[in-house]
PDB file of C-alpha atoms and ligand atoms in Angstrom:
ATOM      1  CA  MET A   1      -0.111  -0.123  -0.187  1.00  0.00           C
ATOM      2  CA  THR A   2       1.308   3.162  -1.032  1.00  0.00           C
ATOM      3  CA  ALA A   3       1.508   5.978   1.470  1.00  0.00           C
ATOM      4  CA  THR A   4      -1.548   7.784  -0.281  1.00  0.00           C
ATOM      5  CA  GLU A   5      -3.306   4.601  -0.293  1.00  0.00           C
ATOM      6  CA  GLY A   6      -2.179   4.379   3.945  1.00  0.00           C
ATOM      7  CA  ALA A   7      -4.038   7.818   3.860  1.00  0.00           C
ATOM      8  CA  PHE A   8      -7.031   7.147   2.316  1.00  0.00           C
ATOM      9  CA  ALA A   9      -7.750   4.375   4.034  1.00  0.00           C
ATOM     10  CA  HIS A  10      -7.333   6.249   7.398  1.00  0.00           C
ATOM     11  CA  TRP A  11      -9.705   8.791   6.251  1.00  0.00           C
ATOM     12  CA  ILE A  12     -12.682   6.701   5.448  1.00  0.00           C
ATOM     13  CA  ALA A  13     -12.028   4.846   8.778  1.00  0.00           C
ATOM     14  CA  ALA A  14     -12.332   7.852  10.809  1.00  0.00           C
ATOM     15  CA  LEU A  15     -15.339   8.938   8.560  1.00  0.00           C
ATOM     16  CA  GLU A  16     -17.022   5.661   9.691  1.00  0.00           C
ATOM     17  CA  ALA A  17     -15.940   6.141  13.268  1.00  0.00           C
ATOM     18  CA  THR A  18     -17.586  10.197  13.145  1.00  0.00           C
ATOM     19  CA  HIS A  19     -20.920   9.447  11.576  1.00  0.00           C
ATOM     20  CA  PHE A  20     -21.664   5.982  12.724  1.00  0.00           C
ATOM     21  CA  SER A  21     -21.545   7.067  16.372  1.00  0.00           C
ATOM     22  CA  GLN A  22     -24.128   9.294  15.760  1.00  0.00           C
ATOM     23  CA  LEU A  23     -26.615   7.542  13.079  1.00  0.00           C
ATOM     24  CA  THR A  24     -27.449   3.776  12.321  1.00  0.00           C
ATOM     25  CA  PHE A  25     -26.358   2.295   9.141  1.00  0.00           C
ATOM     26  CA  PRO A  26     -29.850   2.109   7.628  1.00  0.00           C
ATOM     27  CA  GLU A  27     -30.470   6.401   8.998  1.00  0.00           C
ATOM     28  CA  VAL A  28     -27.284   6.828   6.655  1.00  0.00           C
ATOM     29  CA  SER A  29     -28.135   4.660   3.544  1.00  0.00           C
ATOM     30  CA  ARG A  30     -32.293   5.868   3.562  1.00  0.00           C
ATOM     31  CA  ALA A  31     -30.305   9.948   3.541  1.00  0.00           C
ATOM     32  CA  LEU A  32     -28.350   8.810   1.243  1.00  0.00           C
ATOM     33  CA  ARG A  33     -31.351   7.684  -1.285  1.00  0.00           C
ATOM     34  CA  ALA A  34     -32.734  10.800  -0.274  1.00  0.00           C
ATOM     35  CA  LEU A  35     -29.775  12.665  -1.138  1.00  0.00           C
ATOM     36  CA  SER A  36     -29.329  10.817  -4.977  1.00  0.00           C
ATOM     37  CA  SER A  37     -32.902  11.990  -5.242  1.00  0.00           C
ATOM     38  CA  THR A  38     -32.058  15.953  -4.364  1.00  0.00           C
ATOM     39  CA  TYR A  39     -28.698  15.589  -7.097  1.00  0.00           C
ATOM     40  CA  VAL A  40     -30.884  13.899  -9.769  1.00  0.00           C
ATOM     41  CA  GLU A  41     -34.394  15.045  -9.876  1.00  0.00           C
ATOM     42  CA  ARG A  42     -34.792  18.037  -7.534  1.00  0.00           C
ATOM     43  CA  ARG A  43     -31.494  19.946  -8.301  1.00  0.00           C
ATOM     44  CA  GLU A  44     -33.502  23.439  -8.053  1.00  0.00           C
ATOM     45  CA  LYS A  45     -33.049  22.750  -4.323  1.00  0.00           C
ATOM     46  CA  LEU A  46     -29.391  22.420  -4.104  1.00  0.00           C
ATOM     47  CA  ALA A  47     -28.965  25.816  -4.238  1.00  0.00           C
ATOM     48  CA  GLU A  48     -30.774  26.245  -0.876  1.00  0.00           C
ATOM     49  CA  GLY A  49     -28.373  23.884   0.475  1.00  0.00           C
ATOM     50  CA  ALA A  50     -30.549  20.553   0.519  1.00  0.00           C
ATOM     51  CA  ALA A  51     -27.789  18.227  -0.172  1.00  0.00           C
ATOM     52  CA  LEU A  52     -26.505  19.238   3.037  1.00  0.00           C
ATOM     53  CA  SER A  53     -29.433  19.485   5.283  1.00  0.00           C
ATOM     54  CA  GLY A  54     -29.449  17.449   7.800  1.00  0.00           C
ATOM     55  CA  ALA A  55     -27.037  14.728   9.964  1.00  0.00           C
ATOM     56  CA  GLY A  56     -28.035  11.589   7.673  1.00  0.00           C
ATOM     57  CA  LYS A  57     -27.773  13.659   4.169  1.00  0.00           C
ATOM     58  CA  ARG A  58     -24.180  14.880   5.922  1.00  0.00           C
ATOM     59  CA  ALA A  59     -22.666  11.789   6.876  1.00  0.00           C
ATOM     60  CA  ALA A  60     -23.985   9.873   3.240  1.00  0.00           C
ATOM     61  CA  PHE A  61     -22.304  12.837   1.573  1.00  0.00           C
ATOM     62  CA  ALA A  62     -19.393  12.617   4.009  1.00  0.00           C
ATOM     63  CA  LEU A  63     -18.888   8.383   3.637  1.00  0.00           C
ATOM     64  CA  PHE A  64     -20.535   8.134  -0.123  1.00  0.00           C
ATOM     65  CA  TYR A  65     -20.073  10.608  -1.969  1.00  0.00           C
ATOM     66  CA  GLY A  66     -16.688  11.855  -1.114  1.00  0.00           C
ATOM     67  CA  PRO A  67     -14.505   8.890  -1.362  1.00  0.00           C
ATOM     68  CA  LEU A  68     -16.165   8.604  -4.993  1.00  0.00           C
ATOM     69  CA  HIS A  69     -15.509  11.870  -5.694  1.00  0.00           C
ATOM     70  CA  HIS A  70     -11.483  11.366  -4.613  1.00  0.00           C
ATOM     71  CA  LEU A  71     -10.721   8.443  -6.534  1.00  0.00           C
ATOM     72  CA  LEU A  72     -12.072  10.227  -9.866  1.00  0.00           C
ATOM     73  CA  VAL A  73     -10.347  13.064  -8.925  1.00  0.00           C
ATOM     74  CA  THR A  74      -7.260  11.041  -8.082  1.00  0.00           C
ATOM     75  CA  HIS A  75      -7.301   9.063 -11.627  1.00  0.00           C
ATOM     76  CA  ILE A  76      -8.360  12.811 -13.611  1.00  0.00           C
ATOM     77  CA  VAL A  77      -5.484  14.838 -12.418  1.00  0.00           C
ATOM     78  CA  GLU A  78      -2.881  11.554 -13.059  1.00  0.00           C
ATOM     79  CA  ALA A  79      -4.136  11.062 -16.486  1.00  0.00           C
ATOM     80  CA  LEU A  80      -3.827  14.679 -17.465  1.00  0.00           C
ATOM     81  CA  PRO A  81      -0.383  15.405 -18.781  1.00  0.00           C
ATOM     82  CA  GLY A  82       1.711  18.034 -15.982  1.00  0.00           C
ATOM     83  CA  ALA A  83      -1.346  18.465 -13.706  1.00  0.00           C
ATOM     84  CA  THR A  84       0.558  17.210 -10.599  1.00  0.00           C
ATOM     85  CA  GLU A  85       4.074  18.701 -11.419  1.00  0.00           C
ATOM     86  CA  ASN A  86       4.682  21.989  -9.869  1.00  0.00           C
ATOM     87  CA  VAL A  87       2.054  22.896  -7.917  1.00  0.00           C
ATOM     88  CA  PRO A  88       2.768  25.530  -5.597  1.00  0.00           C
ATOM     89  CA  ALA A  89      -0.779  26.098  -4.102  1.00  0.00           C
ATOM     90  CA  LEU A  90      -3.993  24.944  -4.251  1.00  0.00           C
ATOM     91  CA  LEU A  91      -7.579  26.291  -4.345  1.00  0.00           C
ATOM     92  CA  ASP A  92     -10.465  24.156  -3.732  1.00  0.00           C
ATOM     93  CA  LEU A  93     -13.863  25.795  -4.460  1.00  0.00           C
ATOM     94  CA  GLY A  94     -16.920  24.298  -3.178  1.00  0.00           C
ATOM     95  CA  CYS A  95     -14.407  22.212  -0.938  1.00  0.00           C
ATOM     96  CA  GLY A  96     -17.020  20.516   0.761  1.00  0.00           C
ATOM     97  CA  THR A  97     -15.306  17.377   2.604  1.00  0.00           C
ATOM     98  CA  GLY A  98     -12.431  18.348   0.983  1.00  0.00           C
ATOM     99  CA  ALA A  99     -12.267  15.118  -0.780  1.00  0.00           C
ATOM    100  CA  SER A 100     -11.889  16.045  -4.291  1.00  0.00           C
ATOM    101  CA  GLY A 101      -9.084  18.953  -3.358  1.00  0.00           C
ATOM    102  CA  ALA A 102      -6.814  16.357  -1.093  1.00  0.00           C
ATOM    103  CA  ALA A 103      -7.200  13.939  -4.095  1.00  0.00           C
ATOM    104  CA  TRP A 104      -5.441  15.980  -6.077  1.00  0.00           C
ATOM    105  CA  ALA A 105      -3.026  18.018  -3.962  1.00  0.00           C
ATOM    106  CA  ALA A 106      -1.927  14.141  -2.501  1.00  0.00           C
ATOM    107  CA  ALA A 107      -1.128  13.133  -5.908  1.00  0.00           C
ATOM    108  CA  CYS A 108       1.471  15.595  -6.694  1.00  0.00           C
ATOM    109  CA  GLY A 109       4.842  15.443  -6.502  1.00  0.00           C
ATOM    110  CA  LYS A 110       5.353  17.803  -4.069  1.00  0.00           C
ATOM    111  CA  PRO A 111       1.912  18.342  -2.182  1.00  0.00           C
ATOM    112  CA  PRO A 112       0.941  22.132  -2.740  1.00  0.00           C
ATOM    113  CA  ARG A 113      -0.316  24.586   0.488  1.00  0.00           C
ATOM    114  CA  VAL A 114      -4.323  23.767  -0.021  1.00  0.00           C
ATOM    115  CA  LEU A 115      -7.136  27.170   0.436  1.00  0.00           C
ATOM    116  CA  GLY A 116     -10.541  25.369   0.869  1.00  0.00           C
ATOM    117  CA  ILE A 117     -13.619  27.571   0.376  1.00  0.00           C
ATOM    118  CA  ASP A 118     -17.022  26.840   0.804  1.00  0.00           C
ATOM    119  CA  ARG A 119     -20.104  28.631   2.113  1.00  0.00           C
ATOM    120  CA  HIS A 120     -21.230  25.959   4.013  1.00  0.00           C
ATOM    121  CA  PRO A 121     -19.999  26.072   7.901  1.00  0.00           C
ATOM    122  CA  TRP A 122     -20.795  22.237   8.217  1.00  0.00           C
ATOM    123  CA  THR A 123     -18.178  21.823   5.765  1.00  0.00           C
ATOM    124  CA  LEU A 124     -15.518  23.265   7.101  1.00  0.00           C
ATOM    125  CA  GLY A 125     -14.501  21.130   9.713  1.00  0.00           C
ATOM    126  CA  GLN A 126     -15.012  17.820   7.285  1.00  0.00           C
ATOM    127  CA  ALA A 127     -12.236  19.652   4.740  1.00  0.00           C
ATOM    128  CA  ALA A 128      -9.917  20.637   7.324  1.00  0.00           C
ATOM    129  CA  ALA A 129      -9.659  17.049   8.778  1.00  0.00           C
ATOM    130  CA  ALA A 130      -9.781  15.423   5.331  1.00  0.00           C
ATOM    131  CA  TYR A 131      -6.816  18.054   4.061  1.00  0.00           C
ATOM    132  CA  ARG A 132      -4.851  16.923   7.566  1.00  0.00           C
ATOM    133  CA  ALA A 133      -5.056  13.217   6.767  1.00  0.00           C
ATOM    134  CA  PHE A 134      -3.366  13.432   3.970  1.00  0.00           C
ATOM    135  CA  GLY A 135      -0.562  15.262   5.507  1.00  0.00           C
ATOM    136  CA  LEU A 136      -1.448  18.326   3.418  1.00  0.00           C
ATOM    137  CA  SER A 137      -1.002  22.325   4.758  1.00  0.00           C
ATOM    138  CA  ALA A 138      -4.288  23.498   4.000  1.00  0.00           C
ATOM    139  CA  THR A 139      -6.739  26.457   5.430  1.00  0.00           C
ATOM    140  CA  VAL A 140     -10.000  26.569   5.045  1.00  0.00           C
ATOM    141  CA  ARG A 141     -12.815  29.571   4.985  1.00  0.00           C
ATOM    142  CA  GLN A 142     -16.148  29.934   4.961  1.00  0.00           C
ATOM    143  CA  GLY A 143     -17.563  31.879   1.753  1.00  0.00           C
ATOM    144  CA  ASP A 144     -19.429  32.545  -1.721  1.00  0.00           C
ATOM    145  CA  ILE A 145     -16.821  31.735  -3.928  1.00  0.00           C
ATOM    146  CA  THR A 146     -18.987  33.600  -6.924  1.00  0.00           C
ATOM    147  CA  THR A 147     -18.180  36.165  -4.734  1.00  0.00           C
ATOM    148  CA  ALA A 148     -15.136  36.148  -2.752  1.00  0.00           C
ATOM    149  CA  ASN A 149     -11.924  37.005  -2.907  1.00  0.00           C
ATOM    150  CA  LEU A 150      -9.399  34.673  -4.399  1.00  0.00           C
ATOM    151  CA  PRO A 151      -5.617  34.233  -3.773  1.00  0.00           C
ATOM    152  CA  LYS A 152      -3.229  35.613  -6.214  1.00  0.00           C
ATOM    153  CA  GLY A 153      -1.672  32.914  -8.490  1.00  0.00           C
ATOM    154  CA  PRO A 154       0.497  30.803  -9.640  1.00  0.00           C
ATOM    155  CA  VAL A 155      -2.084  28.651  -8.704  1.00  0.00           C
ATOM    156  CA  ALA A 156      -4.180  25.457  -8.930  1.00  0.00           C
ATOM    157  CA  ILE A 157      -7.660  26.133  -9.151  1.00  0.00           C
ATOM    158  CA  LEU A 158     -10.337  22.899  -8.497  1.00  0.00           C
ATOM    159  CA  ALA A 159     -14.119  22.970  -9.151  1.00  0.00           C
ATOM    160  CA  ALA A 160     -15.294  19.670  -8.659  1.00  0.00           C
ATOM    161  CA  PHE A 161     -19.078  18.942  -8.359  1.00  0.00           C
ATOM    162  CA  THR A 162     -19.735  22.508  -7.132  1.00  0.00           C
ATOM    163  CA  MET A 163     -20.312  24.562 -10.488  1.00  0.00           C
ATOM    164  CA  ASN A 164     -23.043  22.626 -11.227  1.00  0.00           C
ATOM    165  CA  GLU A 165     -24.874  24.344  -8.400  1.00  0.00           C
ATOM    166  CA  LEU A 166     -24.334  27.773  -9.069  1.00  0.00           C
ATOM    167  CA  ALA A 167     -26.977  30.134 -10.942  1.00  0.00           C
ATOM    168  CA  GLU A 168     -26.507  30.281 -14.436  1.00  0.00           C
ATOM    169  CA  PRO A 169     -25.395  34.064 -14.240  1.00  0.00           C
ATOM    170  CA  ALA A 170     -23.357  33.881 -11.172  1.00  0.00           C
ATOM    171  CA  ARG A 171     -21.469  30.654 -13.048  1.00  0.00           C
ATOM    172  CA  ASP A 172     -20.541  32.318 -16.311  1.00  0.00           C
ATOM    173  CA  ALA A 173     -19.297  35.055 -14.414  1.00  0.00           C
ATOM    174  CA  LEU A 174     -17.224  32.801 -12.190  1.00  0.00           C
ATOM    175  CA  LEU A 175     -16.099  30.851 -14.853  1.00  0.00           C
ATOM    176  CA  THR A 176     -14.784  33.669 -17.218  1.00  0.00           C
ATOM    177  CA  ARG A 177     -13.078  35.065 -14.362  1.00  0.00           C
ATOM    178  CA  LEU A 178     -11.245  31.407 -14.095  1.00  0.00           C
ATOM    179  CA  VAL A 179     -11.054  31.075 -17.770  1.00  0.00           C
ATOM    180  CA  ASP A 180      -9.312  34.596 -17.481  1.00  0.00           C
ATOM    181  CA  ARG A 181      -6.855  34.246 -14.633  1.00  0.00           C
ATOM    182  CA  ALA A 182      -5.947  30.515 -16.185  1.00  0.00           C
ATOM    183  CA  SER A 183      -4.879  32.445 -19.096  1.00  0.00           C
ATOM    184  CA  HIS A 184      -2.448  34.392 -17.265  1.00  0.00           C
ATOM    185  CA  GLY A 185      -0.955  31.221 -15.279  1.00  0.00           C
ATOM    186  CA  ASP A 186      -3.416  29.179 -13.264  1.00  0.00           C
ATOM    187  CA  ARG A 187      -4.246  26.104 -13.750  1.00  0.00           C
ATOM    188  CA  LEU A 188      -8.038  24.750 -13.908  1.00  0.00           C
ATOM    189  CA  LEU A 189     -10.092  22.099 -13.190  1.00  0.00           C
ATOM    190  CA  ILE A 190     -13.903  21.763 -13.643  1.00  0.00           C
ATOM    191  CA  VAL A 191     -15.581  18.045 -12.244  1.00  0.00           C
ATOM    192  CA  GLU A 192     -19.138  17.163 -12.813  1.00  0.00           C
ATOM    193  CA  PRO A 193     -21.355  14.651 -13.569  1.00  0.00           C
ATOM    194  CA  LEU A 194     -22.030  12.609 -16.741  1.00  0.00           C
ATOM    195  CA  ALA A 195     -24.994  13.085 -16.393  1.00  0.00           C
ATOM    196  CA  GLY A 196     -26.866  14.723 -19.383  1.00  0.00           C
ATOM    197  CA  PHE A 197     -28.810  17.561 -16.996  1.00  0.00           C
ATOM    198  CA  VAL A 198     -26.195  19.153 -16.983  1.00  0.00           C
ATOM    199  CA  ALA A 199     -25.629  19.337 -20.865  1.00  0.00           C
ATOM    200  CA  ARG A 200     -26.535  23.068 -21.699  1.00  0.00           C
ATOM    201  CA  TRP A 201     -23.795  25.216 -19.810  1.00  0.00           C
ATOM    202  CA  TRP A 202     -21.494  22.215 -20.209  1.00  0.00           C
ATOM    203  CA  ASN A 203     -21.154  22.103 -24.159  1.00  0.00           C
ATOM    204  CA  ARG A 204     -21.005  25.502 -24.344  1.00  0.00           C
ATOM    205  CA  TRP A 205     -18.159  25.760 -21.938  1.00  0.00           C
ATOM    206  CA  ARG A 206     -16.184  22.871 -23.097  1.00  0.00           C
ATOM    207  CA  ASP A 207     -16.002  25.374 -26.320  1.00  0.00           C
ATOM    208  CA  THR A 208     -14.544  27.582 -24.598  1.00  0.00           C
ATOM    209  CA  PHE A 209     -12.391  25.643 -22.676  1.00  0.00           C
ATOM    210  CA  GLU A 210     -11.326  23.993 -26.415  1.00  0.00           C
ATOM    211  CA  ALA A 211     -10.764  27.580 -27.962  1.00  0.00           C
ATOM    212  CA  ALA A 212      -8.460  28.821 -25.397  1.00  0.00           C
ATOM    213  CA  GLY A 213      -6.142  25.611 -25.592  1.00  0.00           C
ATOM    214  CA  GLY A 214      -7.840  23.428 -22.510  1.00  0.00           C
ATOM    215  CA  ARG A 215      -9.416  20.030 -22.968  1.00  0.00           C
ATOM    216  CA  ALA A 216     -12.795  17.944 -22.260  1.00  0.00           C
ATOM    217  CA  ASP A 217     -12.796  14.699 -21.114  1.00  0.00           C
ATOM    218  CA  GLU A 218     -15.473  11.939 -20.151  1.00  0.00           C
ATOM    219  CA  TRP A 219     -14.181   9.368 -17.595  1.00  0.00           C
ATOM    220  CA  ARG A 220     -15.507   6.024 -16.798  1.00  0.00           C
ATOM    221  CA  LEU A 221     -13.626   4.534 -13.920  1.00  0.00           C
ATOM    222  CA  HIS A 222     -13.273   0.397 -12.927  1.00  0.00           C
ATOM    223  CA  THR A 223     -11.668   0.390  -9.566  1.00  0.00           C
ATOM    224  CA  ALA A 224     -12.650  -1.857  -6.495  1.00  0.00           C
ATOM    225  CA  LEU A 225     -15.200   0.279  -3.798  1.00  0.00           C
ATOM    226  CA  PRO A 226     -14.054   0.894  -0.377  1.00  0.00           C
ATOM    227  CA  PRO A 227     -16.156  -1.765   1.748  1.00  0.00           C
ATOM    228  CA  ILE A 228     -18.189   1.134   3.128  1.00  0.00           C
ATOM    229  CA  VAL A 229     -18.772   2.769  -0.270  1.00  0.00           C
ATOM    230  CA  ALA A 230     -19.796  -0.240  -1.822  1.00  0.00           C
ATOM    231  CA  LYS A 231     -22.205  -1.563   1.012  1.00  0.00           C
ATOM    232  CA  LEU A 232     -23.995   1.575   1.108  1.00  0.00           C
ATOM    233  CA  ASP A 233     -24.020   1.807  -2.855  1.00  0.00           C
ATOM    234  CA  ARG A 234     -26.201  -1.577  -2.728  1.00  0.00           C
ATOM    235  CA  ALA A 235     -27.918  -0.429   0.426  1.00  0.00           C
ATOM    236  CA  ALA A 236     -29.578   2.522  -1.480  1.00  0.00           C
ATOM    237  CA  GLY A 237     -30.117   0.754  -4.837  1.00  0.00           C
ATOM    238  CA  LEU A 238     -27.588   2.782  -6.247  1.00  0.00           C
ATOM    239  CA  SER A 239     -25.002   0.960  -9.266  1.00  0.00           C
ATOM    240  CA  HIS A 240     -21.448   2.398  -8.784  1.00  0.00           C
ATOM    241  CA  ARG A 241     -19.888  -0.335 -10.536  1.00  0.00           C
ATOM    242  CA  GLU A 242     -17.920   2.147 -12.279  1.00  0.00           C
ATOM    243  CA  ILE A 243     -17.339   6.170 -11.130  1.00  0.00           C
ATOM    244  CA  THR A 244     -17.691   8.339 -13.946  1.00  0.00           C
ATOM    245  CA  GLY A 245     -17.193  11.730 -14.535  1.00  0.00           C
ATOM    246  CA  ARG A 246     -16.418  14.489 -17.284  1.00  0.00           C
ATOM    247  CA  SER A 247     -13.636  17.295 -16.754  1.00  0.00           C
ATOM    248  CA  LEU A 248     -12.249  20.986 -18.269  1.00  0.00           C
ATOM    249  CA  TRP A 249      -9.360  21.494 -18.136  1.00  0.00           C
ATOM    250  CA  LEU A 250      -6.871  24.978 -19.069  1.00  0.00           C
ATOM    251  CA  GLY A 251      -3.378  25.422 -18.603  1.00  0.00           C
ATOM    252  CA  GLY A 252      -1.158  22.533 -17.708  1.00  0.00           C
ATOM    253  CA  PRO A 253       2.046  22.335 -19.996  1.00  0.00           C
ATOM    254  CA  ALA A 254       1.658  20.947 -23.356  1.00  0.00           C
ATOM    255  CA  PRO A 255       2.518  16.668 -23.616  1.00  0.00           C
ATOM    256  CA  GLN A 256       6.740  16.708 -23.974  1.00  0.00           C
ATOM    257  CA  GLY A 257       8.116  14.603 -27.181  1.00  0.00           C
TER     258      GLY A 257
HETATM  259  C1  SAM B   1     -21.509  18.709  -3.814  1.00  0.00           C
HETATM  260  S1  SAM B   1     -20.612  18.809  -3.555  1.00  0.00           S
HETATM  261  C2  SAM B   1     -18.678  18.687  -3.777  1.00  0.00           C
HETATM  262  C3  SAM B   1     -17.910  18.985  -2.720  1.00  0.00           C
HETATM  263  C4  SAM B   1     -16.274  18.664  -3.130  1.00  0.00           C
HETATM  264  N1  SAM B   1     -16.115  19.586  -4.057  1.00  0.00           N
HETATM  265  C5  SAM B   1     -16.153  17.060  -4.134  1.00  0.00           C
HETATM  266  O1  SAM B   1     -15.664  17.107  -4.878  1.00  0.00           O
HETATM  267  O2  SAM B   1     -17.013  16.455  -2.874  1.00  0.00           O
HETATM  268  C6  SAM B   1     -20.764  20.946  -3.543  1.00  0.00           C
HETATM  269  C7  SAM B   1     -20.490  22.072  -2.972  1.00  0.00           C
HETATM  270  O3  SAM B   1     -20.620  23.108  -2.825  1.00  0.00           O
HETATM  271  C8  SAM B   1     -20.433  24.292  -2.409  1.00  0.00           C
HETATM  272  N2  SAM B   1     -21.167  25.529  -3.062  1.00  0.00           N
HETATM  273  C9  SAM B   1     -21.992  25.637  -3.689  1.00  0.00           C
HETATM  274  N3  SAM B   1     -22.303  26.756  -3.957  1.00  0.00           N
HETATM  275  C10 SAM B   1     -21.448  27.561  -3.390  1.00  0.00           C
HETATM  276  C11 SAM B   1     -20.597  29.060  -3.636  1.00  0.00           C
HETATM  277  N4  SAM B   1     -21.655  29.549  -4.224  1.00  0.00           N
HETATM  278  N5  SAM B   1     -20.104  29.356  -2.359  1.00  0.00           N
HETATM  279  C12 SAM B   1     -19.272  28.056  -1.808  1.00  0.00           C
HETATM  280  N6  SAM B   1     -19.533  26.947  -2.175  1.00  0.00           N
HETATM  281  C13 SAM B   1     -20.719  26.463  -2.502  1.00  0.00           C
HETATM  282  C14 SAM B   1     -21.792  23.883  -1.057  1.00  0.00           C
HETATM  283  O4  SAM B   1     -21.252  23.972  -0.276  1.00  0.00           O
HETATM  284  C15 SAM B   1     -20.880  22.078  -0.972  1.00  0.00           C
HETATM  285  O5  SAM B   1     -20.168  22.136  -0.148  1.00  0.00           O
END
């Protein structure tokens, strides 16, 4: 087992200890069903913070989606040329439990400093614990990423499963700002679900990223799930035989040779 795999296992064990000290497994799997229906059928509720309302949904988010996002983002940054080299600082926008930011930072040859920003106060302690679990030097801050002052570059900017929660005008304005930063040397990675309901804005921004020299990818990862994730997947009637997602990437150095 590598050090990062060991940290991943410890992080999940700590999440299990925390959340199952307050809730039973059936409570968490019921909450997971409700949470997945919020993501799929009641997306308009996301802007009101519905995904993280209540201990059950928070536990389901932390124990189920967190590890899936972590595995997917690790796979993505390892596959994108240059994504893990010379990253001095990482900005995790809408950091949630820190799962995705920790994945990118921990995959880097020399781990960057991390700043996680989220509007939801519950996430901040979770994110700080996740970054710590991976041995990262990190700060977390409560804020609205559409209006927050972002640190000066050079920085690698991640928005994983976050852009889709923003209202259209705010998302467009933020993406415009971030693409402009990438044209001045920052790296930029946007990750979202593969599901078609994000297609309208996705296709438009895919064209923008590609025109700016970036790339768009779809990912299908076949990997062993951590036991608690597989157990929740079965119990909630979901089917993550593969972990899927799509990404927009800008700012990596061109592949050599
Ligand atoms: C689906 S979660 C993804 C969390 C994490 N990036 C991951 O990959 O697991 C979306 C996160 O974005 C945060 N978020 C949504 N809109 C935001 C905003 N305007 N400002 C800051 N955070 C926001 C939510 O509170 C939530 O934690």
